[in-house]
Amino acid sequence: MTDLLKTRLSRRRVLQAAAIGAAGIDPALRAAVWAQGSDKPEKEEVKIGFIPLTDCASVVMASVLGIDKKYGVKIVPSKEASWAGVRDKLANGELDFAHVLYGLVYGMHLGLSGPKKDMAVLMTLNNNGQAITLSKKLADKGAVDAASLAKLIAAEKREYTFAQTFPTGTHAMWLYYWLASAGIDPFKDVKNITVPPPQMVANMRVGNMDGYCVGEPWGQRAIMDGIGITAITTQDIWKDHPEKVLGTTAEFAKKYPNTARAVTAAILEAGKWIDTGLQNKNKMAETIADKSYVNTSVDAINQRILGRYTNGLGKSWDDPNHMKFYNGGAVNFPYLSDGMWFLTQHKRWGLLKEHPDYLKVATEINRIDIYKQAAAATQTPVPKDAMRSSKLFDGSVWDGKDPKKYAESFKLHA
């Protein structure tokens, strides 16, 4: 709250407005906040690209619930067909922001996945909630996890095909990491292809791939359709891993800093709303299942968003580490170490030929300054350190302290 605002509004009015909170904002307070010039969003209507996935939810709900208006912007969600399309439209300015793969943004910044473009990550949109699916045909032959898949590949020689969603993206890195954990070289022992998320299930149904890694609901959909099984969830690879981010170009963030802050704040608040409870999660599932967004049945979305998992082999469990959009604010901080991890994997698999200056690149891309402003506006706690430590399922610990050593520590690499 600025001193100017305090003088314009009585203490009673300010308290009334604060009490309104996420349900809406007092019009007089909003007018005072956004009419003062310096804080006013420079661009008031923004187009945000998204791919039909459960984790687009906070972007969609910020618009549907009108939370965007509270921060002086209008979010126009734009449904996109592929991550390559999102990349191109971000680069040429057709999209102002996007719900986007963490590694895609880093790949664009370094020119690894198309033309080089300086980029910005404003916040992490979600943790967890992706999965690696194996075909029912593989499962029927005993391949239900990485170890049994490795045995089958060694015993039955043929071309095995696995799909990810974008060469530098999160799903490619989860898939490669998982395969490699069992001694399967993702480039030599199997063939890997790129398929847009909504097309995964249809491609597996006709036998175009043996397995894939993608975000929900397309893991659950394969089980519901009887064509695949969940071999592992990505939260079992790395608990509370970073996944999608709110991405934009560095140019946009520099030209429209107030807009960037306002949009980040609106999506932060929408994530908080989703994670508040069962009723909100069900409302979210009903909303994004619509053909305008994910275009699937509500039950394909709402089970795993509540942590209710089945693997297609008769096993059911409640997973406390299901997809989170806010989790008390723990989800959204753009940790430098999160971005750096993707760079270590890009180097591991030969997408980067030389070691970059890991910390410098992450500091350029992850706009912690803008995030902190949005966090203050939404009363979201901010961690003290821009690095975090995580233990992955193979026992390796990632803390960002020596990225070169970490990148070179893997037995299997390009």
Coordinates of C-alpha atoms in Angstrom, one line a residue:
M1 CA 0.0 0.0 0.0
T2 CA 1.5 3.3 -1.0
D3 CA 1.5 6.5 1.1
L4 CA -0.4 8.2 -1.7
L5 CA -3.1 5.5 -1.6
K6 CA -3.4 5.8 2.1
T7 CA -4.0 9.5 1.9
R8 CA -6.6 9.0 -0.9
L9 CA -8.7 6.4 1.0
S10 CA -9.8 6.3 4.6
R11 CA -8.4 3.6 6.8
R12 CA -11.9 2.1 6.9
R13 CA -12.1 1.9 3.1
V14 CA -8.7 0.3 2.9
L15 CA -9.7 -2.4 5.4
Q16 CA -13.0 -3.0 3.6
A17 CA -11.1 -3.5 0.4
A18 CA -8.6 -5.8 1.9
A19 CA -11.4 -7.9 3.4
I20 CA -12.9 -8.4 -0.1
G21 CA -9.7 -10.1 -1.2
A22 CA -9.8 -12.7 -3.9
A23 CA -13.5 -12.5 -4.2
G24 CA -13.2 -9.1 -5.8
I25 CA -11.8 -5.7 -5.2
D26 CA -13.4 -2.5 -4.0
P27 CA -13.8 -0.4 -7.2
A28 CA -12.6 2.8 -5.4
L29 CA -9.4 1.1 -4.2
R30 CA -8.8 -0.4 -7.7
A31 CA -9.2 3.0 -9.3
A32 CA -6.8 4.5 -6.9
V33 CA -4.2 1.8 -7.4
W34 CA -4.3 1.8 -11.1
A35 CA -5.0 5.4 -11.8
Q36 CA -1.8 6.6 -10.3
G37 CA 0.2 6.3 -13.4
S38 CA 3.5 4.7 -12.3
D39 CA 1.8 1.4 -11.3
K40 CA -0.7 1.3 -14.1
P41 CA -0.2 -1.6 -16.6
E42 CA 1.2 -0.2 -19.8
K43 CA -0.7 -2.8 -21.9
E44 CA -4.0 -3.6 -20.4
E45 CA -5.1 -6.5 -22.7
V46 CA -2.7 -9.4 -23.1
K47 CA -2.8 -12.6 -25.1
I48 CA -1.4 -15.6 -23.3
G49 CA -0.8 -18.8 -25.2
F50 CA -1.5 -22.2 -23.7
I51 CA -1.4 -25.9 -24.7
P52 CA -4.4 -28.1 -23.7
L53 CA -3.0 -29.5 -20.5
T54 CA -4.2 -29.5 -16.9
D55 CA -1.3 -27.2 -15.9
C56 CA -2.7 -24.3 -18.0
A57 CA -5.3 -24.0 -15.3
S58 CA -4.0 -21.0 -13.4
V59 CA -3.8 -18.9 -16.6
V60 CA -7.3 -19.9 -17.7
M61 CA -8.8 -19.4 -14.2
A62 CA -7.2 -16.0 -13.8
S63 CA -9.3 -15.0 -16.9
V64 CA -12.5 -16.9 -16.2
L65 CA -12.7 -15.8 -12.5
G66 CA -11.9 -12.2 -13.4
I67 CA -8.9 -12.1 -11.1
D68 CA -7.0 -10.3 -13.9
K69 CA -9.3 -7.3 -13.7
K70 CA -8.3 -6.9 -10.1
Y71 CA -4.8 -6.2 -11.2
G72 CA -5.8 -3.9 -14.1
V73 CA -5.3 -6.3 -17.0
K74 CA -7.5 -8.4 -19.3
I75 CA -6.0 -11.9 -20.0
V76 CA -7.1 -13.4 -23.3
P77 CA -6.1 -17.1 -23.3
S78 CA -5.1 -18.4 -26.7
K79 CA -5.2 -22.2 -27.4
E80 CA -2.2 -23.3 -29.3
A81 CA -1.6 -26.5 -31.2
S82 CA 2.1 -27.3 -30.4
W83 CA 5.0 -26.1 -28.4
A84 CA 6.8 -25.2 -31.6
G85 CA 3.9 -22.9 -32.4
V86 CA 4.1 -21.3 -28.9
R87 CA 7.8 -20.7 -29.5
D88 CA 7.3 -19.1 -32.8
K89 CA 4.4 -16.9 -31.6
L90 CA 6.3 -15.7 -28.5
A91 CA 9.3 -14.9 -30.7
N92 CA 7.4 -12.9 -33.2
G93 CA 5.1 -11.1 -30.7
E94 CA 1.8 -12.8 -31.7
L95 CA 1.7 -13.9 -28.0
D96 CA 2.5 -11.6 -25.1
F97 CA 3.0 -14.4 -22.7
A98 CA 2.7 -18.2 -22.6
H99 CA 2.1 -21.1 -20.4
V100 CA 5.3 -22.8 -21.5
L101 CA 7.9 -25.5 -20.9
Y102 CA 10.7 -24.4 -18.7
G103 CA 13.3 -25.8 -21.0
L104 CA 11.7 -24.3 -24.1
V105 CA 12.3 -20.8 -22.7
Y106 CA 16.0 -21.6 -21.9
G107 CA 16.4 -23.2 -25.4
M108 CA 15.1 -20.1 -27.1
H109 CA 17.4 -17.8 -25.0
L110 CA 20.4 -19.9 -26.1
G111 CA 19.2 -20.5 -29.7
L112 CA 19.0 -24.3 -29.2
S113 CA 15.5 -24.7 -30.5
G114 CA 15.1 -22.3 -33.3
P115 CA 16.2 -18.7 -33.7
K116 CA 17.9 -17.1 -30.6
K117 CA 15.7 -14.8 -28.7
D118 CA 16.3 -13.2 -25.2
M119 CA 13.6 -14.5 -22.9
A120 CA 12.2 -14.1 -19.5
V121 CA 10.6 -16.5 -16.9
L122 CA 8.3 -14.6 -14.6
M123 CA 7.1 -17.5 -12.4
T124 CA 6.7 -21.2 -12.1
L125 CA 3.1 -22.2 -12.8
N126 CA 3.1 -25.7 -11.3
N127 CA 5.1 -28.4 -9.7
N128 CA 4.6 -32.2 -10.4
G129 CA 1.8 -33.8 -12.4
Q130 CA 3.4 -35.3 -15.5
A131 CA 3.8 -39.0 -16.2
I132 CA 5.6 -41.5 -18.4
T133 CA 3.2 -43.9 -20.1
L134 CA 4.1 -47.2 -21.6
S135 CA 1.8 -49.0 -24.1
K136 CA -0.4 -51.8 -23.0
K137 CA 1.5 -54.0 -25.5
L138 CA 4.8 -53.4 -23.7
A139 CA 3.1 -53.9 -20.3
D140 CA 1.7 -57.3 -21.5
K141 CA 5.3 -58.3 -22.2
G142 CA 6.3 -57.4 -18.7
A143 CA 7.7 -53.9 -19.3
V144 CA 6.1 -51.9 -16.6
D145 CA 9.0 -49.8 -15.2
A146 CA 12.5 -48.7 -16.4
A147 CA 14.3 -51.9 -15.3
S148 CA 11.8 -54.3 -17.0
L149 CA 11.7 -52.1 -20.1
A150 CA 15.5 -52.4 -20.3
K151 CA 15.3 -56.2 -20.1
L152 CA 12.6 -56.3 -22.9
I153 CA 14.7 -54.0 -25.2
A154 CA 17.7 -56.2 -24.6
A155 CA 15.7 -59.4 -25.2
E156 CA 13.5 -58.4 -28.2
K157 CA 15.5 -56.5 -30.7
R158 CA 13.5 -54.0 -32.8
E159 CA 13.1 -50.2 -33.0
Y160 CA 11.4 -48.9 -29.9
T161 CA 9.9 -45.4 -30.2
F162 CA 9.3 -42.9 -27.4
A163 CA 7.7 -39.5 -27.7
Q164 CA 8.3 -36.3 -25.8
T165 CA 6.7 -32.9 -26.5
F166 CA 9.7 -30.6 -27.4
P167 CA 13.4 -31.2 -27.8
T168 CA 14.6 -28.9 -25.0
G169 CA 11.4 -29.2 -22.9
T170 CA 10.6 -30.7 -19.5
H171 CA 9.1 -33.9 -20.9
A172 CA 12.1 -34.7 -23.0
M173 CA 14.4 -34.3 -19.9
W174 CA 12.1 -36.4 -17.6
L175 CA 12.0 -39.1 -20.3
Y176 CA 15.7 -39.2 -21.0
Y177 CA 16.6 -39.1 -17.3
W178 CA 14.3 -42.0 -16.6
L179 CA 15.4 -44.1 -19.5
A180 CA 19.1 -43.5 -18.7
S181 CA 18.5 -44.5 -15.0
A182 CA 18.0 -48.1 -16.3
G183 CA 20.9 -47.9 -18.8
I184 CA 18.8 -47.1 -21.8
D185 CA 20.4 -44.5 -24.1
P186 CA 17.6 -42.3 -25.3
F187 CA 19.3 -41.6 -28.5
K188 CA 21.1 -44.9 -29.3
D189 CA 19.0 -47.6 -27.8
V190 CA 15.6 -46.2 -28.7
K191 CA 14.1 -43.7 -31.2
N192 CA 12.7 -40.5 -29.8
I193 CA 10.2 -38.3 -31.6
T194 CA 8.3 -35.1 -30.8
V195 CA 4.5 -35.1 -30.6
P196 CA 2.2 -32.3 -29.4
P197 CA 0.6 -33.2 -26.0
P198 CA -3.1 -33.5 -27.2
Q199 CA -2.0 -36.0 -30.0
M200 CA -0.1 -38.4 -27.7
V201 CA -3.1 -40.7 -26.9
A202 CA -4.2 -40.9 -30.6
N203 CA -0.7 -41.7 -31.7
M204 CA -0.3 -44.5 -29.1
R205 CA -3.6 -45.9 -30.1
V206 CA -2.5 -46.5 -33.6
G207 CA 0.9 -47.9 -32.6
N208 CA 3.1 -44.9 -33.5
M209 CA 5.0 -45.1 -30.2
D210 CA 5.8 -47.5 -27.4
G211 CA 5.8 -44.8 -24.7
Y212 CA 5.6 -41.1 -24.0
C213 CA 6.1 -38.4 -21.4
V214 CA 3.5 -35.7 -21.2
G215 CA 1.5 -33.6 -18.8
E216 CA -1.9 -34.5 -17.6
P217 CA -4.6 -35.3 -18.5
W218 CA -2.9 -37.3 -21.3
G219 CA -1.4 -39.9 -18.9
Q220 CA -4.7 -40.6 -17.3
R221 CA -6.5 -40.6 -20.6
A222 CA -4.4 -43.4 -21.9
I223 CA -5.4 -45.5 -18.9
M224 CA -9.1 -44.6 -19.2
D225 CA -8.9 -45.6 -22.9
G226 CA -7.2 -48.9 -22.1
I227 CA -4.1 -48.3 -24.3
G228 CA -1.4 -47.5 -21.8
I229 CA -0.1 -47.8 -18.2
T230 CA 1.7 -45.3 -16.0
A231 CA 5.3 -46.5 -15.5
I232 CA 6.2 -43.5 -13.3
T233 CA 5.0 -40.1 -12.4
T234 CA 7.4 -37.2 -12.7
Q235 CA 7.0 -36.3 -9.0
D236 CA 8.4 -39.8 -8.3
I237 CA 11.5 -38.8 -10.4
W238 CA 11.8 -35.4 -8.6
K239 CA 9.4 -34.4 -5.9
D240 CA 8.1 -30.9 -6.4
H241 CA 10.0 -30.5 -9.6
P242 CA 9.6 -27.3 -11.7
E243 CA 7.3 -27.7 -14.7
K244 CA 5.5 -25.1 -16.7
V245 CA 6.4 -21.4 -16.4
L246 CA 4.9 -18.1 -17.3
G247 CA 7.2 -17.0 -20.2
T248 CA 7.6 -13.9 -22.2
T249 CA 10.4 -12.2 -24.2
A250 CA 13.0 -10.1 -22.4
E251 CA 11.9 -7.3 -24.7
F252 CA 8.3 -7.4 -23.5
A253 CA 9.3 -7.5 -19.8
K254 CA 11.5 -4.5 -20.3
K255 CA 8.9 -2.5 -22.3
Y256 CA 5.9 -3.4 -20.1
P257 CA 7.2 -4.1 -16.6
N258 CA 3.9 -3.1 -14.9
T259 CA 2.0 -5.4 -17.2
A260 CA 4.4 -8.2 -16.5
R261 CA 3.9 -7.7 -12.7
A262 CA 0.2 -7.4 -12.9
V263 CA -0.2 -10.6 -15.0
T264 CA 2.1 -12.5 -12.7
A265 CA 0.1 -11.4 -9.7
A266 CA -3.2 -12.4 -11.3
I267 CA -1.9 -15.9 -12.2
L268 CA -0.4 -16.3 -8.7
E269 CA -3.7 -15.5 -7.1
A270 CA -5.5 -17.9 -9.5
G271 CA -3.1 -20.7 -8.5
K272 CA -3.8 -19.9 -4.8
W273 CA -7.5 -20.1 -5.5
I274 CA -7.1 -23.5 -7.2
D275 CA -5.1 -25.0 -4.3
T276 CA -7.5 -23.7 -1.7
G277 CA -9.6 -26.8 -1.6
L278 CA -11.6 -29.6 -3.2
Q279 CA -14.5 -27.4 -4.4
N280 CA -12.2 -25.1 -6.3
K281 CA -10.2 -27.9 -7.8
N282 CA -13.5 -29.5 -9.1
K283 CA -14.6 -26.1 -10.4
M284 CA -11.3 -25.8 -12.2
A285 CA -11.5 -29.3 -13.7
E286 CA -15.1 -28.6 -15.0
T287 CA -13.9 -25.3 -16.5
I288 CA -10.8 -26.4 -18.3
A289 CA -12.3 -29.7 -19.5
D290 CA -14.3 -27.6 -22.0
K291 CA -13.5 -27.8 -25.7
S292 CA -12.2 -24.2 -25.5
Y293 CA -9.4 -25.4 -23.3
V294 CA -8.3 -29.0 -22.8
N295 CA -11.2 -30.7 -24.5
T296 CA -11.6 -33.9 -22.5
S297 CA -13.9 -35.4 -19.9
V298 CA -13.9 -33.9 -16.4
D299 CA -13.0 -37.2 -14.9
A300 CA -9.8 -37.3 -16.9
I301 CA -8.7 -34.2 -15.1
N302 CA -10.1 -34.2 -11.6
Q303 CA -8.8 -37.5 -10.3
R304 CA -5.1 -36.8 -10.6
I305 CA -5.5 -33.2 -9.7
L306 CA -6.8 -34.5 -6.4
G307 CA -4.0 -37.0 -6.1
R308 CA -6.1 -40.1 -6.9
Y309 CA -3.9 -42.3 -9.1
T310 CA -4.4 -45.6 -10.9
N311 CA -1.6 -47.1 -13.0
G312 CA -3.7 -49.2 -15.4
L313 CA -2.4 -52.4 -13.9
G314 CA -4.8 -52.6 -10.9
K315 CA -2.8 -50.4 -8.5
S316 CA -4.5 -47.3 -7.0
W317 CA -2.9 -44.8 -4.6
D318 CA -3.3 -41.4 -3.1
D319 CA -0.3 -39.3 -4.0
P320 CA 0.3 -36.3 -1.8
N321 CA 2.7 -34.9 -4.4
H322 CA 0.2 -34.4 -7.1
M323 CA 0.1 -31.3 -9.3
K324 CA 0.3 -28.1 -7.2
F325 CA -0.3 -24.6 -8.5
Y326 CA 0.5 -22.6 -5.3
N327 CA 1.1 -24.8 -2.2
G328 CA 1.4 -21.9 0.2
G329 CA 3.6 -20.0 -2.3
A330 CA 6.2 -22.8 -2.5
V331 CA 5.5 -23.6 -6.1
N332 CA 5.9 -20.3 -7.9
F333 CA 9.3 -18.7 -7.1
P334 CA 11.5 -18.9 -10.2
Y335 CA 14.5 -20.5 -8.5
L336 CA 17.8 -20.0 -10.4
S337 CA 18.8 -23.6 -9.7
D338 CA 15.6 -24.9 -11.4
G339 CA 16.5 -23.2 -14.6
M340 CA 20.1 -24.3 -14.3
W341 CA 19.1 -27.9 -13.9
F342 CA 17.6 -27.9 -17.4
L343 CA 20.8 -26.5 -18.8
T344 CA 22.8 -29.3 -17.2
Q345 CA 20.6 -31.8 -19.0
H346 CA 20.8 -29.9 -22.3
K347 CA 24.6 -30.3 -21.9
R348 CA 24.3 -33.9 -20.9
W349 CA 22.4 -34.9 -24.0
G350 CA 24.5 -32.8 -26.5
L351 CA 21.9 -30.0 -27.1
L352 CA 24.6 -27.7 -25.7
K353 CA 28.0 -28.4 -27.1
E354 CA 29.9 -26.4 -24.4
H355 CA 29.2 -25.6 -20.7
P356 CA 27.4 -22.3 -20.5
D357 CA 27.8 -19.8 -17.7
Y358 CA 24.9 -21.6 -15.9
L359 CA 24.3 -19.0 -13.2
K360 CA 24.6 -16.0 -15.6
V361 CA 22.1 -17.5 -18.0
A362 CA 19.6 -18.3 -15.2
T363 CA 20.0 -14.8 -13.7
E364 CA 19.3 -13.2 -17.1
I365 CA 16.2 -15.3 -17.7
N366 CA 14.5 -15.7 -14.3
R367 CA 13.1 -12.3 -13.4
I368 CA 13.1 -12.6 -9.7
D369 CA 12.6 -8.8 -9.4
I370 CA 9.2 -8.9 -11.2
Y371 CA 8.2 -12.0 -9.3
K372 CA 8.9 -10.4 -5.9
Q373 CA 6.7 -7.4 -6.8
A374 CA 3.9 -9.8 -7.8
A375 CA 4.4 -11.8 -4.6
A376 CA 4.1 -8.7 -2.5
A377 CA 0.9 -7.7 -4.3
T378 CA -0.6 -11.2 -3.5
Q379 CA 0.9 -11.6 -0.1
T380 CA 2.8 -14.7 -1.3
P381 CA 5.8 -15.7 0.8
V382 CA 9.2 -15.5 -0.9
P383 CA 12.1 -17.8 0.0
K384 CA 15.4 -16.3 1.2
D385 CA 17.6 -18.1 -1.3
A386 CA 17.3 -18.2 -5.1
M387 CA 18.8 -21.7 -5.0
R388 CA 17.1 -24.9 -3.7
S389 CA 18.4 -28.4 -3.0
S390 CA 16.5 -31.5 -4.4
K391 CA 17.2 -35.2 -4.3
L392 CA 16.1 -37.1 -7.4
F393 CA 15.0 -40.7 -7.5
D394 CA 18.4 -42.1 -8.5
G395 CA 19.9 -40.6 -5.3
S396 CA 21.6 -37.6 -7.0
V397 CA 21.4 -34.3 -5.3
W398 CA 21.0 -31.1 -7.3
D399 CA 21.6 -27.8 -5.5
G400 CA 23.0 -25.6 -8.3
K401 CA 26.4 -25.1 -6.6
D402 CA 28.6 -26.9 -9.2
P403 CA 26.5 -27.3 -12.4
K404 CA 29.5 -28.2 -14.5
K405 CA 30.5 -31.1 -12.2
Y406 CA 26.9 -32.2 -11.9
A407 CA 26.4 -32.2 -15.7
E408 CA 29.5 -34.3 -16.1
S409 CA 28.6 -36.7 -13.3
F410 CA 26.3 -38.9 -15.3
K411 CA 27.5 -42.3 -16.6
L412 CA 25.2 -42.2 -19.6
H413 CA 25.4 -39.0 -21.7
A414 CA 25.6 -38.0 -25.4

